[in-house]
Tab-separated table of C-alpha atoms in Angstrom:
chain	number	residue	atom	x	y	z
D	525	MET	CA	-0.129	0.325	-0.098
D	526	ARG	CA	2.430	2.834	1.208
D	527	GLU	CA	4.523	1.859	-2.357
D	528	TYR	CA	1.383	2.112	-4.159
D	529	LEU	CA	0.401	5.787	-2.643
D	530	ARG	CA	4.001	6.653	-3.325
D	531	ARG	CA	3.829	5.601	-7.046
D	532	THR	CA	0.334	7.166	-7.487
D	533	CYS	CA	0.910	10.225	-5.839
D	534	ASP	CA	2.615	13.319	-5.801
D	535	GLU	CA	2.311	14.231	-1.680
D	536	GLY	CA	0.559	13.083	0.926
D	537	TRP	CA	-0.019	14.425	4.750
D	538	ILE	CA	-0.239	11.563	7.688
D	539	ILE	CA	-1.544	12.683	11.024
D	540	ASP	CA	-1.030	10.800	13.872
D	541	LEU	CA	-3.642	11.037	16.237
D	542	SER	CA	-2.600	8.314	18.769
D	543	PRO	CA	1.472	8.840	19.739
D	544	GLU	CA	0.176	7.357	23.131
D	545	GLY	CA	0.145	3.552	21.390
D	546	ASN	CA	-2.397	1.181	21.307
D	547	ARG	CA	-5.358	1.307	24.641
D	548	PRO	CA	-4.168	4.538	25.390
D	549	GLU	CA	-5.227	6.817	28.071
D	550	THR	CA	-9.009	7.434	27.832
D	551	SER	CA	-8.848	11.167	28.220
D	552	THR	CA	-6.460	11.311	24.734
D	553	ARG	CA	-8.863	8.833	22.744
D	554	ILE	CA	-10.342	10.679	20.093
D	555	PHE	CA	-13.582	8.915	19.599
D	556	GLY	CA	-13.579	8.342	22.934
D	557	ALA	CA	-14.000	5.372	25.421
D	558	GLY	CA	-14.771	2.681	22.536
D	559	VAL	CA	-12.556	3.420	20.579
D	560	GLY	CA	-8.545	2.445	21.887
D	561	ARG	CA	-6.475	1.355	18.231
D	562	GLN	CA	-3.784	4.024	17.406
D	563	LEU	CA	-5.354	6.255	14.663
D	564	SER	CA	-4.160	8.931	11.821
D	565	ILE	CA	-5.371	10.401	8.742
D	566	GLY	CA	-3.880	9.740	5.242
D	567	ILE	CA	-4.058	12.440	2.833
D	568	PHE	CA	-2.827	11.989	-0.436
D	569	ALA	CA	-2.693	14.110	-3.509
D	570	ARG	CA	-1.692	14.229	-6.973
D	571	SER	CA	-1.668	16.609	-10.117
D	572	GLY	CA	-2.184	15.031	-13.588
D	573	HIS	CA	-0.312	11.579	-14.214
D	574	PRO	CA	1.533	9.713	-11.332
D	575	LYS	CA	4.878	9.845	-11.892
D	576	LEU	CA	5.377	5.999	-11.532
D	577	SER	CA	9.197	6.279	-10.871
D	578	THR	CA	9.279	9.330	-8.530
D	579	PRO	CA	8.355	8.727	-4.997
D	580	ALA	CA	5.812	10.853	-3.804
D	581	VAL	CA	6.838	13.535	-0.597
D	582	ILE	CA	5.221	12.331	2.513
D	583	HIS	CA	5.159	14.799	5.326
D	584	HIS	CA	4.291	13.782	9.172
D	585	ALA	CA	2.268	15.685	11.680
D	586	THR	CA	1.839	14.471	15.819
D	587	LEU	CA	-0.964	15.474	18.218
D	588	ALA	CA	-0.226	14.495	21.202
D	589	GLY	CA	-2.302	15.316	24.264
D	590	THR	CA	-6.268	15.089	25.518
D	591	ARG	CA	-8.472	14.502	22.911
D	592	ASN	CA	-9.951	17.781	23.795
D	593	GLU	CA	-5.772	19.396	22.867
D	594	LYS	CA	-5.762	16.620	20.037
D	595	LEU	CA	-9.076	18.357	18.436
D	596	VAL	CA	-7.587	21.623	18.296
D	597	GLN	CA	-4.338	21.332	17.133
D	598	LEU	CA	-6.220	19.220	14.038
D	599	ASP	CA	-7.743	23.067	13.780
D	600	ASP	CA	-4.699	25.209	13.649
D	601	LEU	CA	-2.972	22.622	11.584
D	602	HIS	CA	-2.469	23.617	7.837
D	603	VAL	CA	-0.002	22.813	4.919
D	604	ASP	CA	1.701	25.485	5.499
D	605	THR	CA	2.677	25.051	9.439
D	606	ARG	CA	5.669	24.374	10.862
D	607	ALA	CA	4.639	21.007	12.205
D	608	TRP	CA	5.224	18.983	9.242
D	609	LYS	CA	8.468	16.408	9.477
D	610	THR	CA	9.428	14.871	6.013
D	611	CYS	CA	9.007	11.206	5.834
D	612	GLN	CA	11.166	8.122	4.619
D	613	LYS	CA	11.669	8.007	0.669
D	614	GLY	CA	12.189	4.124	0.097
D	615	TRP	CA	8.904	2.934	-1.112
D	616	GLN	CA	8.248	1.002	1.157
D	617	ASP	CA	9.550	2.909	4.166
D	618	PRO	CA	6.771	3.343	7.093
D	619	PHE	CA	4.806	6.782	6.634
D	620	LEU	CA	7.337	7.936	9.561
D	621	PRO	CA	9.857	10.826	9.402
D	622	ALA	CA	13.738	9.721	9.158
D	623	SER	CA	14.872	8.870	12.681
D	624	GLY	CA	18.375	9.921	11.960
D	625	GLY	CA	21.320	8.239	11.137
D	626	SER	CA	22.666	5.737	14.015
D	627	TRP	CA	18.839	4.729	14.484
D	628	GLU	CA	17.990	3.933	10.571
D	629	GLU	CA	21.708	1.784	10.578
D	630	CYS	CA	20.214	-0.772	12.783
D	631	LEU	CA	18.645	-3.356	11.864
D	632	SER	CA	15.009	-4.543	12.925
D	633	LEU	CA	14.802	-7.656	15.455
D	634	PRO	CA	12.834	-9.575	12.791
D	635	ASP	CA	16.024	-8.597	10.091
D	636	LEU	CA	18.515	-10.856	12.405
D	637	MET	CA	15.663	-13.602	13.761
D	638	PRO	CA	13.222	-14.123	11.295
D	639	TRP	CA	10.699	-16.744	12.781
D	640	ALA	CA	8.689	-14.778	15.162
D	641	SER	CA	5.328	-15.651	17.230
D	642	ARG	CA	3.011	-14.311	19.445
D	643	GLY	CA	3.083	-15.590	22.827
D	644	VAL	CA	0.877	-18.642	24.478
D	645	THR	CA	-2.662	-16.633	25.022
D	646	THR	CA	-4.573	-19.096	27.431
D	647	GLY	CA	-7.691	-17.019	27.171
D	648	ARG	CA	-8.405	-18.027	30.612
D	649	THR	CA	-5.892	-17.144	33.940
D	650	TRP	CA	-7.294	-20.383	36.124
D	651	ILE	CA	-4.590	-22.490	34.284
D	652	TYR	CA	-2.262	-20.236	35.815
D	653	ALA	CA	-0.945	-20.440	39.270
D	654	PRO	CA	2.085	-19.922	41.499
D	655	ASP	CA	2.260	-23.488	42.455
D	656	PRO	CA	1.245	-26.524	40.918
D	657	SER	CA	-0.924	-27.801	43.759
D	658	ILE	CA	-3.427	-24.798	43.467
D	659	LEU	CA	-3.565	-26.070	40.143
D	660	ARG	CA	-4.445	-30.138	41.260
D	661	SER	CA	-6.754	-28.582	43.740
D	662	ARG	CA	-8.980	-26.979	40.740
D	663	TRP	CA	-8.715	-29.632	38.108
D	664	GLN	CA	-10.230	-31.895	41.021
D	665	ALA	CA	-12.986	-29.262	41.436
D	666	PHE	CA	-13.507	-29.331	37.753
D	667	ILE	CA	-13.728	-32.917	36.633
D	668	ALA	CA	-16.088	-33.541	40.386
D	669	ALA	CA	-18.629	-31.194	38.570
D	670	ASP	CA	-21.398	-31.889	36.720
D	671	ILE	CA	-21.498	-30.582	33.112
D	672	ASP	CA	-23.494	-27.386	33.457
D	673	VAL	CA	-20.552	-26.315	36.064
D	674	ARG	CA	-18.162	-27.454	34.134
D	675	LYS	CA	-19.102	-25.203	31.307
D	676	HIS	CA	-19.514	-22.599	33.822
D	677	LEU	CA	-15.897	-23.157	35.216
D	678	PHE	CA	-14.027	-23.329	31.863
D	679	HIS	CA	-15.644	-20.826	30.465
D	680	GLU	CA	-16.744	-21.593	26.882
D	681	ALA	CA	-15.229	-19.374	24.092
D	682	ARG	CA	-15.731	-19.250	20.457
D	683	ASP	CA	-12.564	-21.496	20.011
D	684	ARG	CA	-12.761	-23.569	22.865
D	685	LYS	CA	-16.027	-25.564	24.258
D	686	ILE	CA	-15.672	-27.893	26.727
D	687	THR	CA	-16.524	-30.671	24.006
D	688	THR	CA	-13.864	-29.485	21.429
D	689	HIS	CA	-11.519	-31.576	19.982
D	690	VAL	CA	-8.368	-30.765	20.017
D	691	GLU	CA	-4.886	-32.209	19.466
D	692	PRO	CA	-2.205	-32.474	21.961
D	693	LEU	CA	0.595	-29.983	22.538
D	694	PRO	CA	3.962	-31.165	20.863
D	695	GLY	CA	5.491	-33.867	23.427
D	696	PHE	CA	2.411	-34.008	25.725
D	697	PRO	CA	-0.020	-37.674	25.482
D	698	ARG	CA	-2.892	-38.161	23.357
D	699	PHE	CA	-6.287	-36.982	25.413
D	700	GLN	CA	-8.804	-39.807	25.868
D	701	ASP	CA	-11.715	-37.601	26.877
D	702	THR	CA	-12.807	-34.287	25.741
D	703	LEU	CA	-13.343	-32.466	28.934
D	704	ALA	CA	-17.173	-32.725	29.101
D	705	SER	CA	-15.709	-36.208	30.143
D	706	GLU	CA	-12.704	-36.050	31.023
D	707	THR	CA	-11.827	-37.584	34.670
D	708	SER	CA	-7.948	-38.253	33.975
D	709	ASP	CA	-5.652	-36.909	36.977
D	710	LEU	CA	-4.369	-33.671	35.915
D	711	ILE	CA	-1.495	-33.447	33.014
D	712	GLU	CA	1.586	-32.418	34.984
D	713	PRO	CA	1.838	-28.626	35.366
D	714	ILE	CA	5.325	-26.595	33.734
D	715	GLN	CA	7.019	-23.382	34.656
D	716	VAL	CA	6.081	-20.711	31.945
D	717	GLY	CA	6.970	-17.473	31.625
D	718	TYR	CA	4.201	-15.823	32.642
D	719	ARG	CA	5.648	-12.324	32.918
D	720	SER	CA	9.273	-11.061	32.514
D	721	PHE	CA	9.797	-11.406	36.434
D	722	ASP	CA	7.045	-13.704	37.033
D	723	ARG	CA	7.278	-17.254	36.551
D	724	GLN	CA	4.101	-18.934	37.062
D	725	TRP	CA	2.763	-23.308	36.238
D	726	VAL	CA	0.446	-23.706	33.766
D	727	ILE	CA	-1.441	-27.186	32.751
D	728	PRO	CA	0.048	-28.085	29.489
D	729	ASP	CA	-3.367	-28.355	28.071
D	730	ASN	CA	-4.297	-27.340	24.538
D	731	ARG	CA	-7.825	-28.503	25.410
D	732	LEU	CA	-7.598	-25.223	28.238
D	733	MET	CA	-6.043	-22.760	25.538
D	734	VAL	CA	-7.854	-20.195	23.156
D	735	VAL	CA	-4.370	-19.652	20.863
D	736	PRO	CA	-1.714	-22.214	22.438
D	737	ARG	CA	0.673	-21.386	19.826
D	738	PRO	CA	1.833	-25.496	18.791
D	739	PRO	CA	5.258	-24.370	17.236
D	740	LEU	CA	6.411	-22.598	20.265
D	741	TRP	CA	6.167	-25.715	22.278
D	742	ALA	CA	7.674	-27.996	19.339
D	743	VAL	CA	10.954	-26.012	19.946
D	744	ARG	CA	10.764	-26.484	23.770
D	745	SER	CA	14.079	-27.667	25.785
D	746	ASP	CA	16.546	-27.127	28.092
D	747	ARG	CA	18.599	-25.244	25.630
D	748	GLN	CA	16.116	-22.931	23.940
D	749	VAL	CA	16.196	-18.902	24.940
D	750	TYR	CA	12.581	-17.102	24.308
D	751	VAL	CA	13.506	-13.276	23.327
D	752	THR	CA	10.178	-11.180	23.765
D	753	GLU	CA	9.698	-8.160	22.269
D	754	GLN	CA	7.257	-5.589	22.950
D	755	ASN	CA	5.783	-4.518	19.468
D	756	SER	CA	1.843	-3.626	20.120
D	757	HIS	CA	2.953	-0.564	21.992
D	758	PRO	CA	5.979	2.610	22.645
D	759	VAL	CA	8.284	0.979	25.169
D	760	GLU	CA	9.021	4.288	27.422
D	761	THR	CA	11.293	2.420	30.470
D	762	GLY	CA	13.310	-0.162	31.066
D	763	PRO	CA	14.185	-2.664	28.687
D	764	GLY	CA	14.198	-2.739	25.395
D	765	LEU	CA	13.704	-7.289	25.029
D	766	THR	CA	13.440	-9.640	27.874
D	767	PHE	CA	14.952	-13.364	27.487
D	768	THR	CA	13.511	-16.839	28.891
D	769	GLY	CA	13.989	-20.102	28.938
D	770	LEU	CA	10.451	-20.672	29.332
D	771	ILE	CA	7.247	-21.247	27.216
D	772	PRO	CA	6.215	-17.209	27.338
D	773	ASP	CA	2.535	-16.139	27.460
D	774	ILE	CA	1.281	-13.336	25.339
D	775	HIS	CA	1.897	-10.535	27.598
D	776	HIS	CA	5.411	-11.817	28.987
D	777	TYR	CA	7.197	-8.335	28.101
D	778	ASN	CA	5.384	-5.955	30.176
D	779	ALA	CA	1.732	-7.541	30.339
D	780	ARG	CA	0.980	-5.901	27.129
D	781	SER	CA	1.104	-8.344	23.649
D	782	GLY	CA	4.049	-8.784	22.124
D	783	ARG	CA	5.868	-11.355	20.182
D	784	VAL	CA	8.423	-13.934	20.698
D	785	PHE	CA	11.662	-15.141	18.600
D	786	PRO	CA	12.867	-18.433	19.905
D	787	LEU	CA	16.813	-18.853	19.531
D	788	PHE	CA	16.567	-22.061	17.811
D	789	ARG	CA	14.202	-23.556	15.379
D	790	ASN	CA	14.401	-26.623	16.354
D	791	PRO	CA	14.557	-28.768	20.132
D	792	GLU	CA	17.703	-29.898	19.731
D	793	GLY	CA	19.535	-26.477	19.601
D	794	THR	CA	20.932	-27.032	16.327
D	795	ILE	CA	19.165	-24.552	13.998
D	796	ALA	CA	19.716	-21.245	15.005
D	797	ASN	CA	16.748	-18.834	14.071
D	798	PHE	CA	19.195	-16.252	12.570
D	799	THR	CA	19.287	-15.068	9.117
D	800	PRO	CA	21.614	-17.645	6.922
D	801	ASP	CA	24.741	-17.386	6.935
D	802	LEU	CA	24.515	-14.405	9.433
D	803	VAL	CA	26.618	-16.172	12.396
D	804	PRO	CA	29.271	-17.600	9.504
D	805	PHE	CA	29.434	-14.100	8.347
D	806	LEU	CA	29.990	-12.110	11.741
D	807	GLY	CA	32.824	-14.911	12.438
D	808	ARG	CA	34.622	-13.876	9.522
D	809	ARG	CA	34.752	-10.310	9.875
D	810	LEU	CA	35.835	-10.799	13.604
D	811	GLY	CA	38.131	-13.565	12.449
D	812	CYS	CA	36.815	-15.739	15.288
D	813	PRO	CA	34.692	-17.974	15.719
D	814	ILE	CA	31.058	-17.023	17.017
D	815	SER	CA	28.052	-18.934	17.565
D	816	ALA	CA	23.887	-18.094	17.670
D	817	VAL	CA	24.460	-18.234	21.757
D	818	ASP	CA	27.451	-15.353	21.121
D	819	LEU	CA	25.403	-13.300	18.746
D	820	LEU	CA	22.299	-13.173	21.566
D	821	ALA	CA	24.262	-12.266	24.180
D	822	TYR	CA	25.384	-9.591	22.364
D	823	ILE	CA	22.016	-8.589	21.540
D	824	ALA	CA	20.893	-9.127	24.725
D	825	GLY	CA	24.206	-6.836	26.255
D	826	VAL	CA	22.780	-4.154	24.044
D	827	VAL	CA	18.919	-3.961	24.145
D	828	ALA	CA	18.042	-5.733	27.933
D	829	HIS	CA	19.284	-2.486	29.030
D	830	PRO	CA	17.600	0.667	30.382
D	831	GLY	CA	20.190	2.880	28.886
D	832	TYR	CA	19.075	1.976	25.338
D	833	THR	CA	15.405	2.813	25.960
D	834	ARG	CA	17.228	6.160	27.539
D	835	ARG	CA	19.243	6.828	24.284
D	836	PHE	CA	16.449	6.064	21.614
D	837	HIS	CA	13.414	6.864	23.693
D	838	ALA	CA	12.116	9.419	20.769
D	839	GLU	CA	13.177	6.768	18.256
D	840	LEU	CA	11.030	3.734	20.687
D	841	ARG	CA	7.815	6.175	20.766
D	842	GLN	CA	6.889	3.886	17.634
D	843	PRO	CA	6.945	-0.075	18.374
D	844	GLY	CA	9.648	-2.183	17.098
D	845	ILE	CA	13.337	-3.016	18.682
D	846	ARG	CA	16.681	-2.350	16.548
D	847	VAL	CA	19.984	-3.926	17.027
D	848	PRO	CA	23.376	-1.936	16.663
D	849	LEU	CA	24.726	-4.286	14.261
D	850	THR	CA	26.063	-2.234	11.201
D	851	ALA	CA	29.446	-2.222	9.314
D	852	ASP	CA	31.041	-0.099	12.279
D	853	PHE	CA	30.142	-3.277	14.570
D	854	ILE	CA	30.265	-6.148	12.450
D	855	ILE	CA	34.217	-4.547	11.490
D	856	GLY	CA	35.349	-4.909	15.385
D	857	LYS	CA	32.785	-3.804	17.667
D	858	LEU	CA	30.831	-7.395	18.068
D	859	CYS	CA	32.360	-8.295	21.308
D	860	THR	CA	32.156	-4.609	22.485
D	861	PRO	CA	28.336	-3.274	23.140
D	862	PRO	CA	28.584	0.738	22.715
D	863	ARG	CA	27.982	2.679	26.072
D	864	TYR	CA	25.146	4.845	26.237
């Protein structure tokens, strides 16, 4: 879409109405409490035939504050006011102003680790607990109940009912019954990354989960490391990324939906989730052996640090983590993370 608009228009104006991110404070929402998504106004114009080989000039303005303050700013906004900033010019670049050399030269996390997934979405908090004994008590109460009470305890949803037939999670035994007729003992709970600094126990039962993300379970092992990124909201403070060896919940990073990048693509830990040939290339440029674990340690040392968030605070207003791994770092600084 961005390339199409750049090719078919001469000029465009993007007005960001929600710089606070997804689900901001109600007082900042243009359309009130009922609309919590990020909103923008896009205006595009063309004079005559499209200049297909010349990208349109895109301008960007941000309106911040309360709803009433934003409406006042919108009323005062004209094409010749100083609020506009020129956006990046690549055909498919985001409709956002260029952030400056140091940020633009950094690689995005998906550039380095191509495979990503949302975290596990259980849809039911009762299958989490700080101790396995609590889950066993809950399970006993569930299987002792009749069908109507089971429905109430389970909290049926569109994708999961107590009569739903599903496959088990990778690495766990098959079910004999649906939840409507289940009488067996509880599947042994396992530890998971509920939040970045909160390990909990979960019942690893696919029948209980809305979106369990089987691929994340399929690569689970003692060698695995899951990197979690907040990519739905701006990163304001604290580490840019968090890390766990446990299966992460969808809200693992900071209780807001995020993305998970496993270090390995297989449970044996022999296939790294890095762009093909990247790790050997770094080793050749540095003149020393580099492993996937070394590269992940570099990413952690640079990004999982509050200094990173302070240094790139303005850039992180738009969700998405970038990693300093430019030519300068490849040649000689990989093992010495930058000072903030």
